[in-house]
PDB file of C-alpha atoms in Angstrom:
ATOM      1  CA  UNK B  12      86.049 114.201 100.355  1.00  0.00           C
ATOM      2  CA  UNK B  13      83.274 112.263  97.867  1.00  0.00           C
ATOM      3  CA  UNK B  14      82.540 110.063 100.331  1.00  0.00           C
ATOM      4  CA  UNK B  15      83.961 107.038  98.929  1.00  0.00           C
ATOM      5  CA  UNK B  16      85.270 104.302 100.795  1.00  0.00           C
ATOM      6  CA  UNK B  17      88.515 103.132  99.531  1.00  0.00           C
ATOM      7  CA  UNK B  18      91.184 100.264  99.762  1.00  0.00           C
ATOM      8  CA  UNK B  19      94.713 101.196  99.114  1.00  0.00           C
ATOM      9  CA  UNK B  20      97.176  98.631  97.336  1.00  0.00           C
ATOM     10  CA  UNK B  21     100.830  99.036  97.660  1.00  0.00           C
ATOM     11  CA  UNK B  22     101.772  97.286  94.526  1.00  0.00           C
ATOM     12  CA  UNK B  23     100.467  96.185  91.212  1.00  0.00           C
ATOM     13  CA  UNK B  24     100.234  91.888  92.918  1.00  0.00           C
ATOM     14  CA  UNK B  25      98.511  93.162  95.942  1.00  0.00           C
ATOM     15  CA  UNK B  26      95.747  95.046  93.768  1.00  0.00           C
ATOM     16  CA  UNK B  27      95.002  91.516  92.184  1.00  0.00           C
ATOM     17  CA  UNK B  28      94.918  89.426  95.143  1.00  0.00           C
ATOM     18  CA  UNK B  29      92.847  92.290  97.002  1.00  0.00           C
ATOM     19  CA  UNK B  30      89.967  91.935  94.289  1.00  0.00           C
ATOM     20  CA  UNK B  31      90.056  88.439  93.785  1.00  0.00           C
ATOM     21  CA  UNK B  32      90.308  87.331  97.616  1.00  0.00           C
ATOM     22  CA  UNK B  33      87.118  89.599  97.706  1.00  0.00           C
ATOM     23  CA  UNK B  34      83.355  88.709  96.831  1.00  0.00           C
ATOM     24  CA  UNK B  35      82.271  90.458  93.584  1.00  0.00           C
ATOM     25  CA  UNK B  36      80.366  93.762  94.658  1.00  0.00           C
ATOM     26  CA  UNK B  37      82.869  94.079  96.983  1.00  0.00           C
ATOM     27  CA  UNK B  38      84.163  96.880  94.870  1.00  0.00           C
ATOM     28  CA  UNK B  39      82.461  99.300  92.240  1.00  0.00           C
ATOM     29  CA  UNK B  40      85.729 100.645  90.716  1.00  0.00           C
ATOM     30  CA  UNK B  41      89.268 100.199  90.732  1.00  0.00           C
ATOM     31  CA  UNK B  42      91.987 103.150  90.224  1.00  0.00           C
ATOM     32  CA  UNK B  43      95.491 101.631  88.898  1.00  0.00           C
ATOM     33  CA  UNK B  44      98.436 103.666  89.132  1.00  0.00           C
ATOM     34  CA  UNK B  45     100.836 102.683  86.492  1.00  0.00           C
ATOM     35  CA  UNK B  46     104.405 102.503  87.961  1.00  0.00           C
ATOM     36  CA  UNK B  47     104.182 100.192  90.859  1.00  0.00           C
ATOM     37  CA  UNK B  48     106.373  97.993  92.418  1.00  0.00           C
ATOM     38  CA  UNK B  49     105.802  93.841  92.228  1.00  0.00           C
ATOM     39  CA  UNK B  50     103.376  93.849  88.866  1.00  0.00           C
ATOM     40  CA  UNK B  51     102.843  97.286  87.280  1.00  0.00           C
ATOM     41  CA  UNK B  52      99.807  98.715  86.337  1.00  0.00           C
ATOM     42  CA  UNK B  53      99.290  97.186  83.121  1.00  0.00           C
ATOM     43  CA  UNK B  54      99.950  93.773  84.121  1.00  0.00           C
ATOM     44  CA  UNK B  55      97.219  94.099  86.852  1.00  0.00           C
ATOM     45  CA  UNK B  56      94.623  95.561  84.944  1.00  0.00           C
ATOM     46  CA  UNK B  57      95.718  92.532  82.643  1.00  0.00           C
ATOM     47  CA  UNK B  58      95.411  89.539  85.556  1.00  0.00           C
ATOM     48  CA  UNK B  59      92.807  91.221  86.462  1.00  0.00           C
ATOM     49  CA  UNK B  60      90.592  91.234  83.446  1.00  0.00           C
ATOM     50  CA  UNK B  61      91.961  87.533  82.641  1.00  0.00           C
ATOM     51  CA  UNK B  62      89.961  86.199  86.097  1.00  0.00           C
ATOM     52  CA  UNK B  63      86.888  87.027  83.674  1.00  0.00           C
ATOM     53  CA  UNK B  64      88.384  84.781  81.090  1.00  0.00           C
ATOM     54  CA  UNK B  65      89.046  81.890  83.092  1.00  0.00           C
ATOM     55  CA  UNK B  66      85.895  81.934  85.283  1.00  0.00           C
ATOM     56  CA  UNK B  67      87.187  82.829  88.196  1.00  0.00           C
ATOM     57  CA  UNK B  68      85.622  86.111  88.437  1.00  0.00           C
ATOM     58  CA  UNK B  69      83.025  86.985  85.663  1.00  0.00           C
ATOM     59  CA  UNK B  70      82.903  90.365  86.946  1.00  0.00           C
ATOM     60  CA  UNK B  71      86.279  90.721  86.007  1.00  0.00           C
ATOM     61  CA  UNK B  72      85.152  91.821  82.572  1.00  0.00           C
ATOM     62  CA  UNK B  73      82.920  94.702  83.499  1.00  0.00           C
ATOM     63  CA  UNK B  74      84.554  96.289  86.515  1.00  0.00           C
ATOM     64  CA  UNK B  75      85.798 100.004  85.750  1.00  0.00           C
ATOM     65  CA  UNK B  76      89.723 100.354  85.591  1.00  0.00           C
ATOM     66  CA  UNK B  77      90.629 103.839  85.604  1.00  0.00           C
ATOM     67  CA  UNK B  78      94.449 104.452  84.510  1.00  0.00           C
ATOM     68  CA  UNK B  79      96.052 107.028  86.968  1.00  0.00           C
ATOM     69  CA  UNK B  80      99.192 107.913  86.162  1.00  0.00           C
ATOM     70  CA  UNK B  81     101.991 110.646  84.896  1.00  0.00           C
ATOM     71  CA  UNK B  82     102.429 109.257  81.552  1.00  0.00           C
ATOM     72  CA  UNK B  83     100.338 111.455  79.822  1.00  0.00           C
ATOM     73  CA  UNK B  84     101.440 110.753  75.793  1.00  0.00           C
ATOM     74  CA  UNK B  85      98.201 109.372  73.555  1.00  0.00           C
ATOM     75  CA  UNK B  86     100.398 106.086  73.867  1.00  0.00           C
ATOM     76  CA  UNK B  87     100.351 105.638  77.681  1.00  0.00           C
ATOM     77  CA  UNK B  88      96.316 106.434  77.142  1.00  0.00           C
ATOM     78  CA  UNK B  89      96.318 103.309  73.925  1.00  0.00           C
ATOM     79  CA  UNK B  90      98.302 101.068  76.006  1.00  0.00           C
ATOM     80  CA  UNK B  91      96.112 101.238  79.412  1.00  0.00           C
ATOM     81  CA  UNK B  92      93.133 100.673  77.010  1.00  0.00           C
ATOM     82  CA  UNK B  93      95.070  97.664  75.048  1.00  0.00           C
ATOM     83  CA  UNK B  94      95.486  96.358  79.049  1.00  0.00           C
ATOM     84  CA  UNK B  95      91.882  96.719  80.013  1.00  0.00           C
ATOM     85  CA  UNK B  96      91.650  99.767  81.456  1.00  0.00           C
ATOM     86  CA  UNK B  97      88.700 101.723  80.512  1.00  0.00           C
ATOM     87  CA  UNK B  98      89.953 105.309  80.775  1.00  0.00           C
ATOM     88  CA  UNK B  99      93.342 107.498  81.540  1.00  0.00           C
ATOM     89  CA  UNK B 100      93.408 110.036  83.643  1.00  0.00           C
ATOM     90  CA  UNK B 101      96.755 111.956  83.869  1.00  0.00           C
ATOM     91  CA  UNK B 102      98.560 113.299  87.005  1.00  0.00           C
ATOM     92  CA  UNK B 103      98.992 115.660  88.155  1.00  0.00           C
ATOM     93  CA  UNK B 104      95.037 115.221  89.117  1.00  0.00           C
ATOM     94  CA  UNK B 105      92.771 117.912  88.584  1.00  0.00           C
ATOM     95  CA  UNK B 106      90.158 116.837  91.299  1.00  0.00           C
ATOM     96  CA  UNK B 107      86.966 118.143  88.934  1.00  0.00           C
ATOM     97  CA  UNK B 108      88.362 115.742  86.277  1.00  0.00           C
ATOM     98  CA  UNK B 109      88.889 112.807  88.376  1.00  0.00           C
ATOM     99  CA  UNK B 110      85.337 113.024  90.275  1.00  0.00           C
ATOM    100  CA  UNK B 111      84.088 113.409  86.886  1.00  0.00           C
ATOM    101  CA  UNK B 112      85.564 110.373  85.626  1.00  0.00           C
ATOM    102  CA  UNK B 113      84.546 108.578  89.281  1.00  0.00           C
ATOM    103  CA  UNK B 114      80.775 109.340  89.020  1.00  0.00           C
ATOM    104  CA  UNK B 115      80.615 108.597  84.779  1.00  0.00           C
ATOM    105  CA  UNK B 116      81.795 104.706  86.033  1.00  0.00           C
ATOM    106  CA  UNK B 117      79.979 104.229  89.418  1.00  0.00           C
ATOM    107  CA  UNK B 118      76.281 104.445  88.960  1.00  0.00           C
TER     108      UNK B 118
END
C-alpha cells in the first residue's frame, strides 16, 4: 500500500537474528510489536541496540525502532524509549499516523 518491502518476524528472538544475520542496509526501519512470544518487544529493541555496543553491528545504534503496540499509557511510550525505541505508535493504527511516522524515519 506505500510500497514498502517488508520482512515479518514471528517473535521478539527471530526479529534479532533476522537483522543481525543480515548486512547493514539491509533494512531502513524496524517496527516492534510489544507482546511477542520468545523475547518481547523491549528485550529486542534492547539486543538489538546492544549489537551497536559490542561491535557487532554499529548500525545498531542509529536504526529507527518504532514501538507498535496496544499499550497506549505515557509509561508504555517511556519504557519503549528507555529500550531503544525511538517512537510509540499505539494500536489500534490509524494508517495517516503510522505512514507519517514511516516517512519522518526513512529518508
Amino acid at each position: 500500500m506505500a510500497g514498502l518491502d517488508t520482512v515479518n518476524a514471528s517473535d521478539g528472538q527471530q526479529a534479532v537474528d533476522l537483522f543481525s544475520s543480515n548486512p547493514p542496509g539491509t533494512f531502513a526501519l524496524i517496527l516492534m510489536d510489544i507482546q511477542m512470544p520468545v523475547m518481547n518487544g523491549y528485550e529486542a529493541a534492547t539486543a538489538i541496540r546492544r549489537l551497536a555496543e559490542t561491535g557487532q553491528r554499529p548500525d545498531a545504534a542509529t536504526i529507527p525502532i518504532i514501538a507498535l503496540t496496544a499499550n497506549a499509557f505515557a509509561d508504555d511510550a517511556y519504557r519503549a524509549r528507555q529500550a531503544g525505541m525511538n517512537e510509540h505508535v499505539a494500536k489500534p493504527l490509524e494508517m495517516d499516523r503510522l505512514l507519517g511516522v514511516l516517512h519522518r524515519w526513512i529518508s
